[in-house]
Every structure is written in C-alpha cells, then in structure tokens.
PDB file of C-alpha atoms in Angstrom:
ATOM      1  CA  ILE A 126      29.507-102.838-139.922  1.00 42.00           C
ATOM      2  CA  GLY A 127      26.465-103.284-137.736  1.00 48.00           C
ATOM      3  CA  HIS A 128      27.778-101.834-134.535  1.00 50.00           C
ATOM      4  CA  THR A 129      25.023 -99.354-134.290  1.00 58.00           C
ATOM      5  CA  ARG A 130      22.524-101.667-132.665  1.00 61.00           C
ATOM      6  CA  THR A 131      22.912-100.284-129.200  1.00 67.00           C
ATOM      7  CA  LEU A 132      24.439 -97.385-127.307  1.00 72.00           C
ATOM      8  CA  HIS A 133      25.707 -99.470-124.424  1.00 66.00           C
ATOM      9  CA  SER A 134      29.439 -99.236-123.439  1.00 71.00           C
ATOM     10  CA  GLU A 135      30.642-102.247-125.386  1.00 64.00           C
ATOM     11  CA  GLN A 136      29.539-100.515-128.611  1.00 67.00           C
ATOM     12  CA  ILE A 137      30.755 -96.882-128.132  1.00 68.00           C
ATOM     13  CA  GLU A 138      33.780 -97.187-125.904  1.00 70.00           C
ATOM     14  CA  LEU A 139      36.416 -97.768-128.426  1.00 72.00           C
ATOM     15  CA  PRO A 140      40.203 -97.358-128.016  1.00 75.00           C
ATOM     16  CA  LEU A 141      41.783 -94.327-129.736  1.00 77.00           C
ATOM     17  CA  LEU A 142      45.388 -94.207-130.719  1.00 78.00           C
ATOM     18  CA  VAL A 143      46.894 -90.769-131.332  1.00 77.00           C
ATOM     19  CA  ARG A 144      50.415 -89.905-132.453  1.00 79.00           C
ATOM     20  CA  LEU A 145      51.116 -86.367-131.506  1.00 77.00           C
ATOM     21  CA  PRO A 146      53.713 -84.333-133.489  1.00 73.00           C
ATOM     22  CA  GLY A 147      57.312 -85.063-132.493  1.00 74.00           C
ATOM     23  CA  ALA A 148      56.154 -88.302-130.810  1.00 69.00           C
ATOM     24  CA  LEU A 149      55.152 -86.081-127.850  1.00 76.00           C
ATOM     25  CA  ARG A 150      53.893 -88.246-124.823  1.00 76.00           C
ATOM     26  CA  GLY A 151      54.759 -91.493-126.752  1.00 76.00           C
ATOM     27  CA  GLY A 152      53.594 -94.636-125.016  1.00 77.00           C
ATOM     28  CA  THR A 153      51.297 -92.659-122.667  1.00 80.00           C
ATOM     29  CA  ARG A 154      47.944 -94.305-121.900  1.00 79.00           C
ATOM     30  CA  LEU A 155      44.981 -92.088-120.967  1.00 77.00           C
ATOM     31  CA  THR A 156      41.724 -92.927-119.325  1.00 74.00           C
ATOM     32  CA  GLY A 157      38.657 -90.891-120.246  1.00 74.00           C
ATOM     33  CA  SER A 158      36.068 -90.471-122.883  1.00 75.00           C
ATOM     34  CA  MET A 159      35.608 -88.209-125.963  1.00 75.00           C
ATOM     35  CA  SER A 160      33.056 -88.356-128.755  1.00 75.00           C
ATOM     36  CA  GLN A 161      33.818 -87.961-132.451  1.00 73.00           C
ATOM     37  CA  THR A 162      32.990 -84.223-132.248  1.00 74.00           C
ATOM     38  CA  HIS A 163      35.601 -83.831-129.527  1.00 81.00           C
ATOM     39  CA  LEU A 164      38.091 -85.649-131.676  1.00 84.00           C
ATOM     40  CA  PHE A 165      37.410 -83.423-134.619  1.00 86.00           C
ATOM     41  CA  ALA A 166      37.812 -80.280-132.594  1.00 87.00           C
ATOM     42  CA  SER A 167      40.973 -81.728-130.899  1.00 87.00           C
ATOM     43  CA  ILE A 168      42.641 -82.475-134.236  1.00 88.00           C
ATOM     44  CA  LEU A 169      41.852 -78.907-135.419  1.00 91.00           C
ATOM     45  CA  ASP A 170      43.185 -77.437-132.195  1.00 89.00           C
ATOM     46  CA  LEU A 171      46.366 -79.529-132.260  1.00 87.00           C
ATOM     47  CA  ALA A 172      46.911 -78.347-135.858  1.00 88.00           C
ATOM     48  CA  GLU A 173      46.492 -74.835-134.627  1.00 89.00           C
ATOM     49  CA  LEU A 174      43.353 -74.344-136.845  1.00 92.00           C
ATOM     50  CA  SER A 175      40.209 -72.623-135.547  1.00 91.00           C
ATOM     51  CA  VAL A 176      37.488 -74.801-134.217  1.00 88.00           C
ATOM     52  CA  PRO A 177      34.014 -74.003-135.503  1.00 87.00           C
ATOM     53  CA  PRO A 178      31.566 -73.031-132.892  1.00 84.00           C
ATOM     54  CA  PHE A 179      29.328 -75.956-133.497  1.00 79.00           C
ATOM     55  CA  CYS A 180      31.988 -78.507-132.292  1.00 78.00           C
ATOM     56  CA  ALA A 181      32.191 -80.073-128.877  1.00 77.00           C
ATOM     57  CA  PRO A 182      35.062 -78.654-126.879  1.00 81.00           C
ATOM     58  CA  SER A 183      38.584 -79.582-127.827  1.00 85.00           C
ATOM     59  CA  MET A 184      40.337 -82.149-125.798  1.00 84.00           C
ATOM     60  CA  ALA A 185      43.788 -81.156-127.079  1.00 85.00           C
ATOM     61  CA  ASP A 186      44.930 -79.971-123.530  1.00 85.00           C
ATOM     62  CA  TRP A 187      43.983 -83.410-122.164  1.00 82.00           C
ATOM     63  CA  LEU A 188      45.833 -85.282-124.946  1.00 83.00           C
ATOM     64  CA  LEU A 189      48.859 -82.895-124.310  1.00 83.00           C
ATOM     65  CA  GLY A 190      48.861 -83.909-120.523  1.00 79.00           C
ATOM     66  CA  ASN A 191      47.044 -80.923-118.870  1.00 78.00           C
ATOM     67  CA  GLU A 192      45.835 -82.695-115.737  1.00 66.00           C
ATOM     68  CA  SER A 193      43.303 -80.003-115.075  1.00 65.00           C
ATOM     69  CA  ALA A 194      41.464 -80.773-118.441  1.00 65.00           C
ATOM     70  CA  ASP A 195      38.388 -82.814-117.831  1.00 65.00           C
ATOM     71  CA  PRO A 196      38.234 -86.070-120.031  1.00 60.00           C
ATOM     72  CA  ASN A 197      34.832 -87.016-118.599  1.00 63.00           C
ATOM     73  CA  GLN A 198      32.586 -84.152-119.286  1.00 73.00           C
ATOM     74  CA  THR A 199      29.026 -84.590-120.601  1.00 78.00           C
ATOM     75  CA  LEU A 200      29.033 -86.700-123.744  1.00 77.00           C
ATOM     76  CA  PHE A 201      26.231 -87.180-126.500  1.00 76.00           C
ATOM     77  CA  PHE A 202      25.904 -90.133-128.930  1.00 75.00           C
ATOM     78  CA  GLU A 203      23.239 -91.047-131.444  1.00 74.00           C
ATOM     79  CA  VAL A 204      22.413 -93.844-133.829  1.00 72.00           C
ATOM     80  CA  ASP A 205      19.804 -93.375-136.471  1.00 68.00           C
ATOM     81  CA  PHE A 206      20.472 -96.197-138.913  1.00 61.00           C
ATOM     82  CA  MET A 207      21.000 -99.997-138.661  1.00 60.00           C
ATOM     83  CA  PRO A 208      22.270-101.282-142.028  1.00 60.00           C
ATOM     84  CA  ILE A 209      21.966-104.992-141.106  1.00 59.00           C
ATOM     85  CA  LYS A 210      18.216-105.039-140.967  1.00 61.00           C
ATOM     86  CA  PRO A 211      16.526-106.178-144.226  1.00 65.00           C
ATOM     87  CA  ASP A 212      13.250-104.353-143.623  1.00 67.00           C
ATOM     88  CA  PRO A 213      13.773-100.590-144.458  1.00 64.00           C
ATOM     89  CA  ASP A 214      11.354 -99.555-141.583  1.00 65.00           C
ATOM     90  CA  ARG A 215      13.390-101.442-139.089  1.00 61.00           C
ATOM     91  CA  ARG A 216      16.719 -99.890-140.376  1.00 58.00           C
ATOM     92  CA  ILE A 217      15.647 -96.424-139.226  1.00 63.00           C
ATOM     93  CA  GLN A 218      16.698 -96.140-135.434  1.00 65.00           C
ATOM     94  CA  LYS A 219      16.432 -92.897-133.395  1.00 77.00           C
ATOM     95  CA  ARG A 220      18.433 -93.510-130.273  1.00 81.00           C
ATOM     96  CA  GLY A 221      20.297 -90.886-128.226  1.00 85.00           C
ATOM     97  CA  LEU A 222      22.519 -91.103-125.383  1.00 84.00           C
ATOM     98  CA  LEU A 223      23.762 -88.763-122.798  1.00 86.00           C
ATOM     99  CA  LYS A 224      26.550 -89.649-120.457  1.00 88.00           C
ATOM    100  CA  SER A 225      27.075 -87.309-117.643  1.00 86.00           C
ATOM    101  CA  GLY A 226      29.240 -87.957-114.572  1.00 84.00           C
ATOM    102  CA  ARG A 227      28.162 -91.296-113.134  1.00 89.00           C
ATOM    103  CA  TYR A 228      24.955 -91.512-115.114  1.00 93.00           C
ATOM    104  CA  LYS A 229      24.125 -92.756-118.598  1.00 93.00           C
ATOM    105  CA  PHE A 230      20.791 -92.040-120.118  1.00 95.00           C
ATOM    106  CA  ILE A 231      19.537 -93.798-123.385  1.00 91.00           C
ATOM    107  CA  LEU A 232      16.287 -92.773-125.114  1.00 91.00           C
ATOM    108  CA  ASP A 233      14.872 -94.816-127.927  1.00 87.00           C
ATOM    109  CA  ARG A 234      13.088 -91.902-129.754  1.00 83.00           C
ATOM    110  CA  LYS A 235      10.870 -94.158-131.912  1.00 83.00           C
ATOM    111  CA  THR A 236       9.435 -96.110-128.891  1.00 87.00           C
ATOM    112  CA  GLY A 237       9.966 -93.741-126.069  1.00 90.00           C
ATOM    113  CA  THR A 238      11.723 -96.376-124.061  1.00 93.00           C
ATOM    114  CA  GLU A 239      14.195 -94.976-121.620  1.00 95.00           C
ATOM    115  CA  PHE A 240      17.178 -96.459-119.829  1.00 95.00           C
ATOM    116  CA  LEU A 241      19.078 -94.863-116.963  1.00 97.00           C
ATOM    117  CA  PHE A 242      22.203 -96.461-115.608  1.00 96.00           C
ATOM    118  CA  ASP A 243      24.257 -95.511-112.558  1.00 96.00           C
ATOM    119  CA  LEU A 244      27.764 -96.501-113.751  1.00 91.00           C
ATOM    120  CA  GLN A 245      29.278 -96.079-110.478  1.00 92.00           C
ATOM    121  CA  VAL A 246      27.323 -99.085-109.039  1.00 96.00           C
ATOM    122  CA  ASP A 247      26.413-100.806-112.352  1.00 94.00           C
ATOM    123  CA  PRO A 248      29.203-100.572-114.859  1.00 90.00           C
ATOM    124  CA  GLY A 249      27.865-103.400-116.722  1.00 90.00           C
ATOM    125  CA  GLU A 250      24.564-101.350-117.399  1.00 91.00           C
ATOM    126  CA  ARG A 251      22.337-104.291-116.232  1.00 94.00           C
ATOM    127  CA  ASN A 252      19.912-102.351-113.886  1.00 96.00           C
ATOM    128  CA  ASN A 253      17.663 -99.869-115.696  1.00 97.00           C
ATOM    129  CA  ARG A 254      16.897 -97.280-113.025  1.00 97.00           C
ATOM    130  CA  ALA A 255      14.561 -95.135-115.308  1.00 97.00           C
ATOM    131  CA  ALA A 256      11.461 -96.072-113.282  1.00 96.00           C
ATOM    132  CA  ASP A 257      13.200 -95.457-109.926  1.00 97.00           C
ATOM    133  CA  PRO A 258      11.205 -92.524-108.287  1.00 97.00           C
ATOM    134  CA  SER A 259      14.130 -91.278-106.343  1.00 97.00           C
ATOM    135  CA  LEU A 260      15.866 -90.538-109.682  1.00 96.00           C
ATOM    136  CA  ALA A 261      12.858 -88.786-111.288  1.00 96.00           C
ATOM    137  CA  PRO A 262      14.318 -85.276-110.937  1.00 96.00           C
ATOM    138  CA  LEU A 263      17.576 -86.411-112.470  1.00 95.00           C
ATOM    139  CA  LEU A 264      15.828 -88.190-115.295  1.00 95.00           C
ATOM    140  CA  LEU A 265      13.876 -84.996-116.161  1.00 95.00           C
ATOM    141  CA  ASP A 266      17.090 -82.975-116.315  1.00 94.00           C
ATOM    142  CA  LEU A 267      19.015 -85.637-118.554  1.00 94.00           C
ATOM    143  CA  ARG A 268      15.973 -85.926-120.849  1.00 92.00           C
ATOM    144  CA  ALA A 269      15.773 -82.226-121.346  1.00 93.00           C
ATOM    145  CA  GLU A 270      19.599 -82.001-122.063  1.00 89.00           C
ATOM    146  CA  LEU A 271      19.402 -84.825-124.426  1.00 87.00           C
ATOM    147  CA  ASN A 272      16.470 -83.377-126.243  1.00 84.00           C
ATOM    148  CA  GLY A 273      18.298 -80.096-126.536  1.00 82.00           C
ATOM    149  CA  ASN A 274      21.193 -81.961-128.418  1.00 75.00           C
ATOM    150  CA  ILE A 275      19.523 -83.797-131.339  1.00 66.00           C
ATOM    151  CA  TRP A 276      21.796 -84.061-134.257  1.00 61.00           C
ATOM    152  CA  TYR A 277      19.487 -85.336-137.020  1.00 53.00           C
TER     153      TYR A 277
END
C-alpha cells in the first residue's frame, strides 16, 4: 500500500481496535503505543498461551486496565521495502526507528542519515536535533540500542 516510505508518526501511529472476551472494557479509549510484536505477544497472553522469548513484552495488562502497566516503553520499528518504486535498487530501504520516552531516533541504514526528534517540544517532527552537540551522548545511546535490535 506504499505507507512504508517513512517512519514518521503519521505513518506508524495507527489506531488499534480490540474486542476483549466478554466485551470487557467496552468503549474504553486508551492512549499509548505498541508495536506489532507487542500486539502478537498481547494476543497470545490474552488467550492464555505462552509468549515466545523473542517477542516484545505483552501489553495485555495495559489493555485490561492495569494502570501500572507502561504503554510508552521503548519501541522499535523498521522498514526495508518500498513496493511503489519502479527501480528495484530504490525499492530496498533499510530504515530503523527507536522511540524511547520523549525522543525518536530514525536511522537510514543505506545512507547513514540520522534524525533525532524531541517529541515533547516538537511533536510534528520538524526539527532534526541529530547534529545538536548537547544531545550527542543521548544519540550515541540511542544508536547503540537501535543497532542492537536489527530484525532483517
């Protein structure tokens, strides 16, 4: 469908509708984020099936209303293919994203281009802070964490 061009919020933050057994918590609206790996683990957990160790943590407690469950933990996203490009070389993308607390770090693994956004002051992701020397230690940490979570 071509939505894999970017890892900015408008492309990755999608609504999720969940119907829990017995219409539990019907009509409840939650604010938070989870990746597809969290969703997979959560469905297994809600079905009382074992969650494989390679999965992200289950968010079942959060979906069930446990206020102490953290819906905003570190999240990882990747895009590696763009089907709408006619040239096969341009179809292959290698972009990774790490969202941790107030910061979002995006790395284009093909070009080395980095983006760092402070979502607290820049929710529209318009001010790339990757070259800000005051954020260099944070950027090093985020880069190392993202590079430790490559899926492809």
